[in-house]
Amino acid sequence: MSPALTFVIGLLMLVLFGWYFATDLGPRKRLIATVLMGLLVVFSLVTIWPPEKKIQLGLDIRGGTSFLIRLVPTEADRAPTQNNLEQAVEVIRKRVDYFGGGEPVISPVGTDRILVQIPGLDPAKIVEARQQLSQVAKLEFRLVYPDDGARLRAIDAGTEVIPPEYRIETYKMEPRKEGEKPIEERLLVKKKADLGGDRVTGSSAYYGNDGWTVQLKFDGEGAKKFGQITEANVGHRFAIVLDNVIQSAPSIRTAIYGGDAIITGNFSEQEARGLASVLENPLETPVSVEEERSVSPTLGADSVRSSILAGLVGLLITMVGVLLYYRLLGLVANLVLLINLVLLIGALTMFNFVLTLPGVAGIILTIGMAVDANVLIYERLREELALGKSLKTAMQAGYDKAFSSILDANVTTVITAVILFWKATGPVKGFAISLTLGIVSSMFAVLIFGKSLTGWLVDTNRVEKIRMRQLFSLRNYDFMRRGLVATICSLVLLAIGAGVFIARGERNFGVDFRGGDLLTLSTSRPISVGQVRQALEPLKIADASIQQSLQADRNYISIRSPIKTSEAIQTQLAKALPDAGLKTEGSERVGALVGGELARNSIWALVLGLVGILIYVTFRFELSFAIGAIFAVLHDVLMTIGIFALMGRELTLTLVGAILTIAGYSINDTIVVFDRIREGLASGKRGTVEQIMNESINQTLSRTVLTGGATLIPIFCLYLFGGAVLRDFALAILIGILVGTYSSVFIASPIVLWWTRFRGGTTSSLRREVTQKTSVTTPAATS
């Protein structure tokens, strides 16, 4: 699709969007919503199709290797400058080109790091790539044989031989015009450098009388030696060589003393700046590979196939369940869900976001979370119908009263997703993007298209009566009275989990946080963990962790070991188990420095997420509610981590994304209950605050169980079919959903009441504060 057409369609949709909110006429509003949604769906499908060409896949899906390289300053108090970093990127780009592959990504990260991603890199070349990228750049000045090329022509004719101190090199010059081929020149160049690049103190490019010119400065010793070389070789050429590749071969016009030299040669601006960058020699500063991750195309393909299977099965089960429970309204919800998925994938493609495995998991999680808004609306509709209202009035009231819950629940989830995107690295960013866009697209689909479709069905009398099943009949179960017992039970479980976590120490953390190597191997025949451990005994690696898994009918072995041991492990296993058909499918290497930074970033992400939730809930509700929400989130997060410790699982960077998602889901669930409590308190309903809280929990119980189940289904399918890569991720979210449902019912509301009494307030003051806050902050739904 051309940019002009894209702009016109975008402008048209913007006009329709504004028109939709500006008009009050029901039929016209529905027509605009239908046209707008139709355009969005068609535009998304055109953007996505064909998916194999339009959707950008991350290295963890298509296979490849990524390196995080850090420039190490030679002086403790001198950090690399932005110019140093940009020059280093250009030098590393030339090195990466040596390995071929499709569209490598080389980009600066922060102030002193460079991310290098090489798609489709042969596993056999990973060690070589690591050595090449971490090698200090070697800049040299070498004299060209002092003649006009006669000796080289004689060598080609077979009448002369190559002098022992020289060798033939090819100098490639960039074409002057677009479309022309590079110009190649063969030169007879000295093997040994006449002057080292360590004598260069600076270089810059400027436009002078002779066109683009490169200025060069040497230190004292370099100036003296350069003067002697130029004096003895006036009229001859010298080659500027970086990493054994000739960058330029200018002629010496005159003897040059004083340490300042200029190089002219009909340069273009790009050539002059590139040569100056070479002469500046940014990689004289040592570099180190801080992080390395590699995935084979086979493992990536198996993982994405498993994830797609999990998504389809989860989607099918969810849609059938919603259809059976809500009947006709379930059909509307399913249509909205499908539209939501199309819009989500279309947005990911249109904005050129890279789809990673955690991103796929985010899409699958969206399936369950997208049902939440419809469940809130339909359960509200049930209550309004029970009050004896007409279908049309009840439908409008259902959307209006559910709007604040939908808004608050999704905003708090977006807060955690945005912080995750800000603080996360690599593939986990893909999860944050998928989750955020999924929330936005689901609200758009539900509140515009879903509302218009149900409004059309009711207003045109095509539907005169709504039937739906009921999971729980309305009852007054006393949850608040059991809050103390539930809290004590939670504290006991948290204490047990904390004890196990402390006892395990560093074993709680995976390679992402404490540094080390993680090697993933596939085998042609099943082998046991015991066989692998026995084969590795000669290496005497004390703290190696070995796990076995099955994915897409393929056997995988994962070995976590101390840093820089994976190559020795590969060699030893190939020697000890020659018949196992071992093949390297993935590898990760994380330095202790990066591991520490990832751990700190993860803690900051969680802290900032909690602060963001505290501020928003305080603004929308009241401080006591914010405290209750924070305690519920901490309860769910710590409980999940404790259960992982009890199960002997490791915390990885991907699990940080899962834990922050749990925080978002937990607050989502809690906010829905709080919203109902706020409504009851603000409406002046009779009864004590505790009675209103208890009634509100009972009223939202069906929604809590339904949305928990709708989210559990696709995540459970991801756990069953998603493969080893995402299994722990899915397990963490499964635990979080169950614990979050429990805390929103039994923990959060009692804490609000206890905190109010603890700070010296009364239930009457709480009711008054909520009423005042509600009159200021509660938004209205679109009509």
Short mmCIF file of C-alpha atoms in Angstrom, two decimals, residues 177-478:
data_model
loop_
_atom_site.label_atom_id
_atom_site.label_comp_id
_atom_site.label_asym_id
_atom_site.label_seq_id
_atom_site.Cartn_x
_atom_site.Cartn_y
_atom_site.Cartn_z
CA LYS A 177 27.55 7.38 -8.84
CA GLU A 178 24.59 5.32 -7.74
CA GLY A 179 24.28 2.09 -9.70
CA GLU A 180 27.98 1.86 -10.57
CA LYS A 181 30.07 -1.07 -9.39
CA PRO A 182 32.81 -0.59 -6.76
CA ILE A 183 36.25 0.12 -8.20
CA GLU A 184 38.95 -2.40 -7.26
CA GLU A 185 42.69 -1.79 -7.35
CA ARG A 186 45.40 -4.35 -6.62
CA LEU A 187 48.36 -3.02 -4.64
CA LEU A 188 51.68 -4.46 -3.52
CA VAL A 189 51.67 -3.53 0.19
CA LYS A 190 54.16 -4.17 3.00
CA LYS A 191 53.25 -7.00 5.37
CA LYS A 192 54.64 -5.18 8.39
CA ALA A 193 53.30 -1.79 9.46
CA ASP A 194 55.60 1.20 9.08
CA LEU A 195 53.58 3.15 11.66
CA GLY A 196 50.95 1.97 14.15
CA GLY A 197 47.53 3.55 14.59
CA ASP A 198 48.19 4.02 18.31
CA ARG A 199 50.15 7.17 17.34
CA VAL A 200 47.02 8.89 15.98
CA THR A 201 45.54 11.40 18.42
CA GLY A 202 42.70 12.71 16.29
CA SER A 203 41.16 12.98 12.85
CA SER A 204 38.38 15.03 11.26
CA ALA A 205 36.82 15.73 7.86
CA TYR A 206 36.15 19.16 6.42
CA TYR A 207 35.41 20.80 3.08
CA GLY A 208 38.38 22.85 1.79
CA ASN A 209 39.81 24.29 -1.41
CA ASP A 210 40.53 20.79 -2.71
CA GLY A 211 37.08 19.48 -1.83
CA TRP A 212 36.46 17.11 1.06
CA THR A 213 39.68 16.71 3.06
CA VAL A 214 40.68 14.53 5.99
CA GLN A 215 42.92 16.03 8.67
CA LEU A 216 45.19 13.78 10.70
CA LYS A 217 47.11 14.44 13.93
CA PHE A 218 49.91 12.34 15.50
CA ASP A 219 51.49 12.35 18.94
CA GLY A 220 55.13 13.43 19.37
CA GLU A 221 56.71 10.07 18.56
CA GLY A 222 54.27 9.45 15.71
CA ALA A 223 54.93 12.91 14.20
CA LYS A 224 58.67 12.26 14.16
CA LYS A 225 58.35 8.83 12.56
CA PHE A 226 55.72 9.99 10.05
CA GLY A 227 58.02 12.83 9.01
CA GLN A 228 60.87 10.40 8.37
CA ILE A 229 58.64 8.05 6.35
CA THR A 230 57.17 10.81 4.17
CA GLU A 231 60.58 12.40 3.56
CA ALA A 232 61.98 9.10 2.28
CA ASN A 233 58.94 8.24 0.12
CA VAL A 234 57.82 11.47 -1.54
CA GLY A 235 55.85 10.64 -4.69
CA HIS A 236 54.93 7.16 -3.50
CA ARG A 237 51.78 5.84 -1.82
CA PHE A 238 51.02 4.53 1.62
CA ALA A 239 48.01 2.42 2.65
CA ILE A 240 45.78 3.12 5.65
CA VAL A 241 44.74 -0.34 6.87
CA LEU A 242 42.05 -1.24 9.44
CA ASP A 243 41.63 -4.87 10.46
CA ASN A 244 43.79 -5.91 7.43
CA VAL A 245 41.48 -4.07 4.99
CA ILE A 246 42.79 -1.09 3.01
CA GLN A 247 40.65 1.96 3.72
CA SER A 248 42.61 4.45 1.60
CA ALA A 249 45.92 4.63 -0.32
CA PRO A 250 46.88 8.30 -0.83
CA SER A 251 50.11 9.55 -2.42
CA ILE A 252 52.79 11.37 -0.41
CA ARG A 253 53.21 14.79 -2.06
CA THR A 254 55.84 16.20 0.30
CA ALA A 255 57.61 15.48 3.56
CA ILE A 256 55.26 16.13 6.47
CA TYR A 257 56.60 17.27 9.84
CA GLY A 258 54.92 18.68 12.94
CA GLY A 259 52.37 15.89 13.41
CA ASP A 260 49.65 17.43 11.21
CA ALA A 261 48.78 15.92 7.83
CA ILE A 262 45.94 16.26 5.35
CA ILE A 263 44.64 13.66 2.92
CA THR A 264 42.89 14.73 -0.28
CA GLY A 265 41.63 12.56 -3.09
CA ASN A 266 38.36 13.71 -4.64
CA PHE A 267 36.44 12.31 -1.66
CA SER A 268 32.69 12.45 -1.26
CA GLU A 269 31.44 13.66 2.12
CA GLN A 270 30.60 10.12 3.17
CA GLU A 271 34.03 8.80 2.16
CA ALA A 272 35.84 11.63 3.95
CA ARG A 273 33.90 11.16 7.18
CA GLY A 274 34.28 7.39 6.97
CA LEU A 275 38.07 7.68 6.58
CA ALA A 276 38.23 10.14 9.46
CA SER A 277 36.24 7.66 11.55
CA VAL A 278 38.75 4.93 10.71
CA LEU A 279 41.71 7.14 11.58
CA GLU A 280 40.10 8.15 14.87
CA ASN A 281 40.25 4.43 15.68
CA PRO A 282 37.41 4.12 18.21
CA LEU A 283 38.08 0.48 19.01
CA GLU A 284 41.57 1.06 20.33
CA THR A 285 39.57 1.00 23.56
CA PRO A 286 39.06 -2.65 24.56
CA VAL A 287 35.57 -4.08 24.20
CA SER A 288 33.90 -7.00 25.92
CA VAL A 289 30.92 -9.17 25.02
CA GLU A 290 28.61 -8.67 28.00
CA GLU A 291 25.68 -10.75 26.74
CA GLU A 292 25.20 -13.34 24.05
CA ARG A 293 22.01 -15.13 23.00
CA SER A 294 21.60 -17.59 20.17
CA VAL A 295 18.61 -19.56 18.87
CA SER A 296 18.64 -22.01 15.99
CA PRO A 297 15.94 -21.72 13.30
CA THR A 298 14.75 -25.21 14.31
CA LEU A 299 14.16 -24.30 17.95
CA GLY A 300 12.56 -20.98 16.94
CA ALA A 301 10.23 -22.70 14.45
CA ASP A 302 9.27 -25.37 17.00
CA SER A 303 8.56 -22.70 19.63
CA VAL A 304 6.39 -20.56 17.37
CA ARG A 305 4.48 -23.62 16.07
CA SER A 306 3.80 -24.69 19.64
CA SER A 307 2.74 -21.16 20.61
CA ILE A 308 0.39 -20.85 17.64
CA LEU A 309 -1.15 -24.23 18.50
CA ALA A 310 -1.60 -23.08 22.11
CA GLY A 311 -3.18 -19.83 20.93
CA LEU A 312 -5.61 -21.51 18.54
CA VAL A 313 -6.68 -24.13 21.09
CA GLY A 314 -7.08 -21.47 23.78
CA LEU A 315 -9.03 -19.22 21.40
CA LEU A 316 -11.35 -22.05 20.37
CA ILE A 317 -12.08 -23.19 23.94
CA THR A 318 -12.62 -19.59 25.10
CA MET A 319 -15.00 -18.81 22.24
CA VAL A 320 -17.02 -22.00 22.79
CA GLY A 321 -17.24 -21.30 26.53
CA VAL A 322 -18.36 -17.69 26.00
CA LEU A 323 -20.92 -18.79 23.38
CA LEU A 324 -22.42 -21.46 25.63
CA TYR A 325 -22.60 -19.14 28.64
CA TYR A 326 -23.85 -15.91 27.05
CA ARG A 327 -25.55 -17.38 23.94
CA LEU A 328 -26.37 -14.54 21.52
CA LEU A 329 -24.29 -12.02 23.48
CA GLY A 330 -21.51 -14.62 23.44
CA LEU A 331 -21.64 -14.58 19.64
CA VAL A 332 -21.19 -10.79 19.74
CA ALA A 333 -18.31 -11.16 22.23
CA ASN A 334 -16.61 -13.72 19.99
CA LEU A 335 -16.91 -11.48 16.95
CA VAL A 336 -15.43 -8.61 18.97
CA LEU A 337 -12.61 -10.90 20.12
CA LEU A 338 -11.70 -11.87 16.53
CA ILE A 339 -11.77 -8.22 15.44
CA ASN A 340 -9.57 -7.36 18.41
CA LEU A 341 -6.95 -9.94 17.34
CA VAL A 342 -6.96 -8.65 13.75
CA LEU A 343 -6.52 -5.05 14.95
CA LEU A 344 -3.75 -6.09 17.36
CA ILE A 345 -1.69 -7.98 14.78
CA GLY A 346 -2.35 -5.24 12.22
CA ALA A 347 -1.03 -2.59 14.64
CA LEU A 348 2.07 -4.67 15.41
CA THR A 349 2.76 -4.99 11.68
CA MET A 350 1.92 -1.41 10.71
CA PHE A 351 4.28 0.08 13.32
CA ASN A 352 7.02 -2.44 12.39
CA PHE A 353 7.23 -3.94 15.87
CA VAL A 354 9.31 -7.13 16.00
CA LEU A 355 7.29 -10.17 17.05
CA THR A 356 9.10 -12.24 19.70
CA LEU A 357 8.05 -15.36 21.59
CA PRO A 358 7.05 -13.32 24.68
CA GLY A 359 5.14 -11.11 22.21
CA VAL A 360 3.23 -14.19 21.01
CA ALA A 361 2.53 -14.98 24.67
CA GLY A 362 1.20 -11.43 25.08
CA ILE A 363 -1.21 -11.97 22.18
CA ILE A 364 -2.40 -15.23 23.74
CA LEU A 365 -2.88 -13.48 27.11
CA THR A 366 -4.90 -10.80 25.30
CA ILE A 367 -7.42 -13.48 24.27
CA GLY A 368 -8.41 -13.97 27.89
CA MET A 369 -8.15 -10.35 28.96
CA ALA A 370 -10.22 -9.15 25.96
CA VAL A 371 -13.19 -11.17 27.26
CA ASP A 372 -13.04 -9.26 30.55
CA ALA A 373 -14.70 -6.07 29.27
CA ASN A 374 -17.61 -7.98 27.73
CA VAL A 375 -18.10 -9.99 30.92
CA LEU A 376 -18.24 -6.79 32.98
CA ILE A 377 -20.87 -5.32 30.64
CA TYR A 378 -22.99 -8.47 30.40
CA GLU A 379 -23.00 -9.08 34.16
CA ARG A 380 -24.09 -5.47 34.65
CA LEU A 381 -26.80 -6.03 32.05
CA ARG A 382 -28.00 -9.07 34.02
CA GLU A 383 -28.32 -6.96 37.17
CA GLU A 384 -30.18 -4.17 35.39
CA LEU A 385 -32.64 -6.65 33.84
CA ALA A 386 -33.19 -8.18 37.29
CA LEU A 387 -34.35 -4.73 38.46
CA GLY A 388 -37.18 -4.91 35.92
CA LYS A 389 -35.76 -2.44 33.38
CA SER A 390 -36.49 -2.74 29.67
CA LEU A 391 -33.84 -4.39 27.49
CA LYS A 392 -32.88 -1.11 25.79
CA THR A 393 -32.56 0.79 29.08
CA ALA A 394 -30.72 -2.09 30.75
CA MET A 395 -28.30 -2.36 27.83
CA GLN A 396 -27.41 1.35 28.00
CA ALA A 397 -27.08 1.20 31.80
CA GLY A 398 -24.85 -1.90 31.53
CA TYR A 399 -22.38 -0.11 29.25
CA ASP A 400 -22.47 3.11 31.28
CA LYS A 401 -21.95 1.48 34.68
CA ALA A 402 -19.27 -0.93 33.45
CA PHE A 403 -17.25 1.83 31.77
CA SER A 404 -15.44 3.08 34.89
CA SER A 405 -14.46 -0.47 35.86
CA ILE A 406 -13.18 -1.18 32.34
CA LEU A 407 -11.25 2.09 32.25
CA ASP A 408 -9.64 1.78 35.69
CA ALA A 409 -8.78 -1.90 35.28
CA ASN A 410 -7.12 -1.37 31.88
CA VAL A 411 -5.28 1.83 32.83
CA THR A 412 -3.61 0.12 35.79
CA THR A 413 -2.59 -2.79 33.54
CA VAL A 414 -1.19 -0.36 30.96
CA ILE A 415 0.86 1.33 33.71
CA THR A 416 2.69 -1.92 34.43
CA ALA A 417 3.06 -2.71 30.71
CA VAL A 418 4.57 0.72 29.94
CA ILE A 419 7.04 0.41 32.82
CA LEU A 420 7.93 -3.09 31.64
CA PHE A 421 8.62 -1.73 28.14
CA TRP A 422 10.72 1.08 29.61
CA LYS A 423 12.86 -1.10 31.88
CA ALA A 424 12.88 -4.41 30.02
CA THR A 425 15.37 -5.48 27.36
CA GLY A 426 15.25 -7.70 24.31
CA PRO A 427 12.27 -9.98 23.64
CA VAL A 428 10.44 -8.99 26.84
CA LYS A 429 9.79 -5.58 25.28
CA GLY A 430 7.77 -7.46 22.66
CA PHE A 431 5.51 -8.81 25.41
CA ALA A 432 4.93 -5.30 26.79
CA ILE A 433 4.09 -3.98 23.32
CA SER A 434 1.65 -6.83 22.56
CA LEU A 435 -0.06 -6.41 25.94
CA THR A 436 -0.43 -2.63 25.60
CA LEU A 437 -1.72 -2.71 22.04
CA GLY A 438 -4.02 -5.60 22.97
CA ILE A 439 -5.60 -3.58 25.76
CA VAL A 440 -6.11 -0.54 23.51
CA SER A 441 -7.57 -2.59 20.63
CA SER A 442 -9.88 -4.55 22.95
CA MET A 443 -11.32 -1.38 24.51
CA PHE A 444 -11.81 0.08 21.04
CA ALA A 445 -13.52 -3.06 19.70
CA VAL A 446 -15.75 -3.55 22.77
CA LEU A 447 -16.81 0.04 23.42
CA ILE A 448 -17.37 1.06 19.80
CA PHE A 449 -18.11 -1.97 17.65
CA GLY A 450 -19.54 -4.26 20.35
CA LYS A 451 -21.78 -1.51 21.69
CA SER A 452 -22.98 -0.53 18.23
CA LEU A 453 -23.77 -4.14 17.28
CA THR A 454 -25.76 -4.89 20.45
CA GLY A 455 -27.49 -1.51 20.16
CA TRP A 456 -28.53 -2.33 16.59
CA LEU A 457 -29.90 -5.73 17.64
CA VAL A 458 -31.97 -4.20 20.45
CA ASP A 459 -33.12 -0.96 18.75
CA THR A 460 -34.35 -2.77 15.62
CA ASN A 461 -36.22 -5.33 17.78
CA ARG A 462 -34.26 -8.19 16.27
CA VAL A 463 -33.64 -9.23 19.87
CA GLU A 464 -36.41 -8.74 22.41
CA LYS A 465 -35.14 -10.94 25.20
CA ILE A 466 -31.64 -11.81 26.37
CA ARG A 467 -30.90 -15.24 27.81
CA MET A 468 -27.67 -16.20 29.50
CA ARG A 469 -26.54 -18.73 32.04
CA GLN A 470 -25.69 -17.80 35.62
CA LEU A 471 -22.66 -19.23 37.37
CA PHE A 472 -23.59 -18.04 40.86
CA SER A 473 -27.02 -17.04 42.04
CA LEU A 474 -26.91 -13.80 44.00
CA ARG A 475 -26.16 -14.62 47.63
CA ASN A 476 -24.68 -12.84 50.60
CA TYR A 477 -21.65 -14.97 51.45
CA ASP A 478 -19.66 -13.27 54.24
#
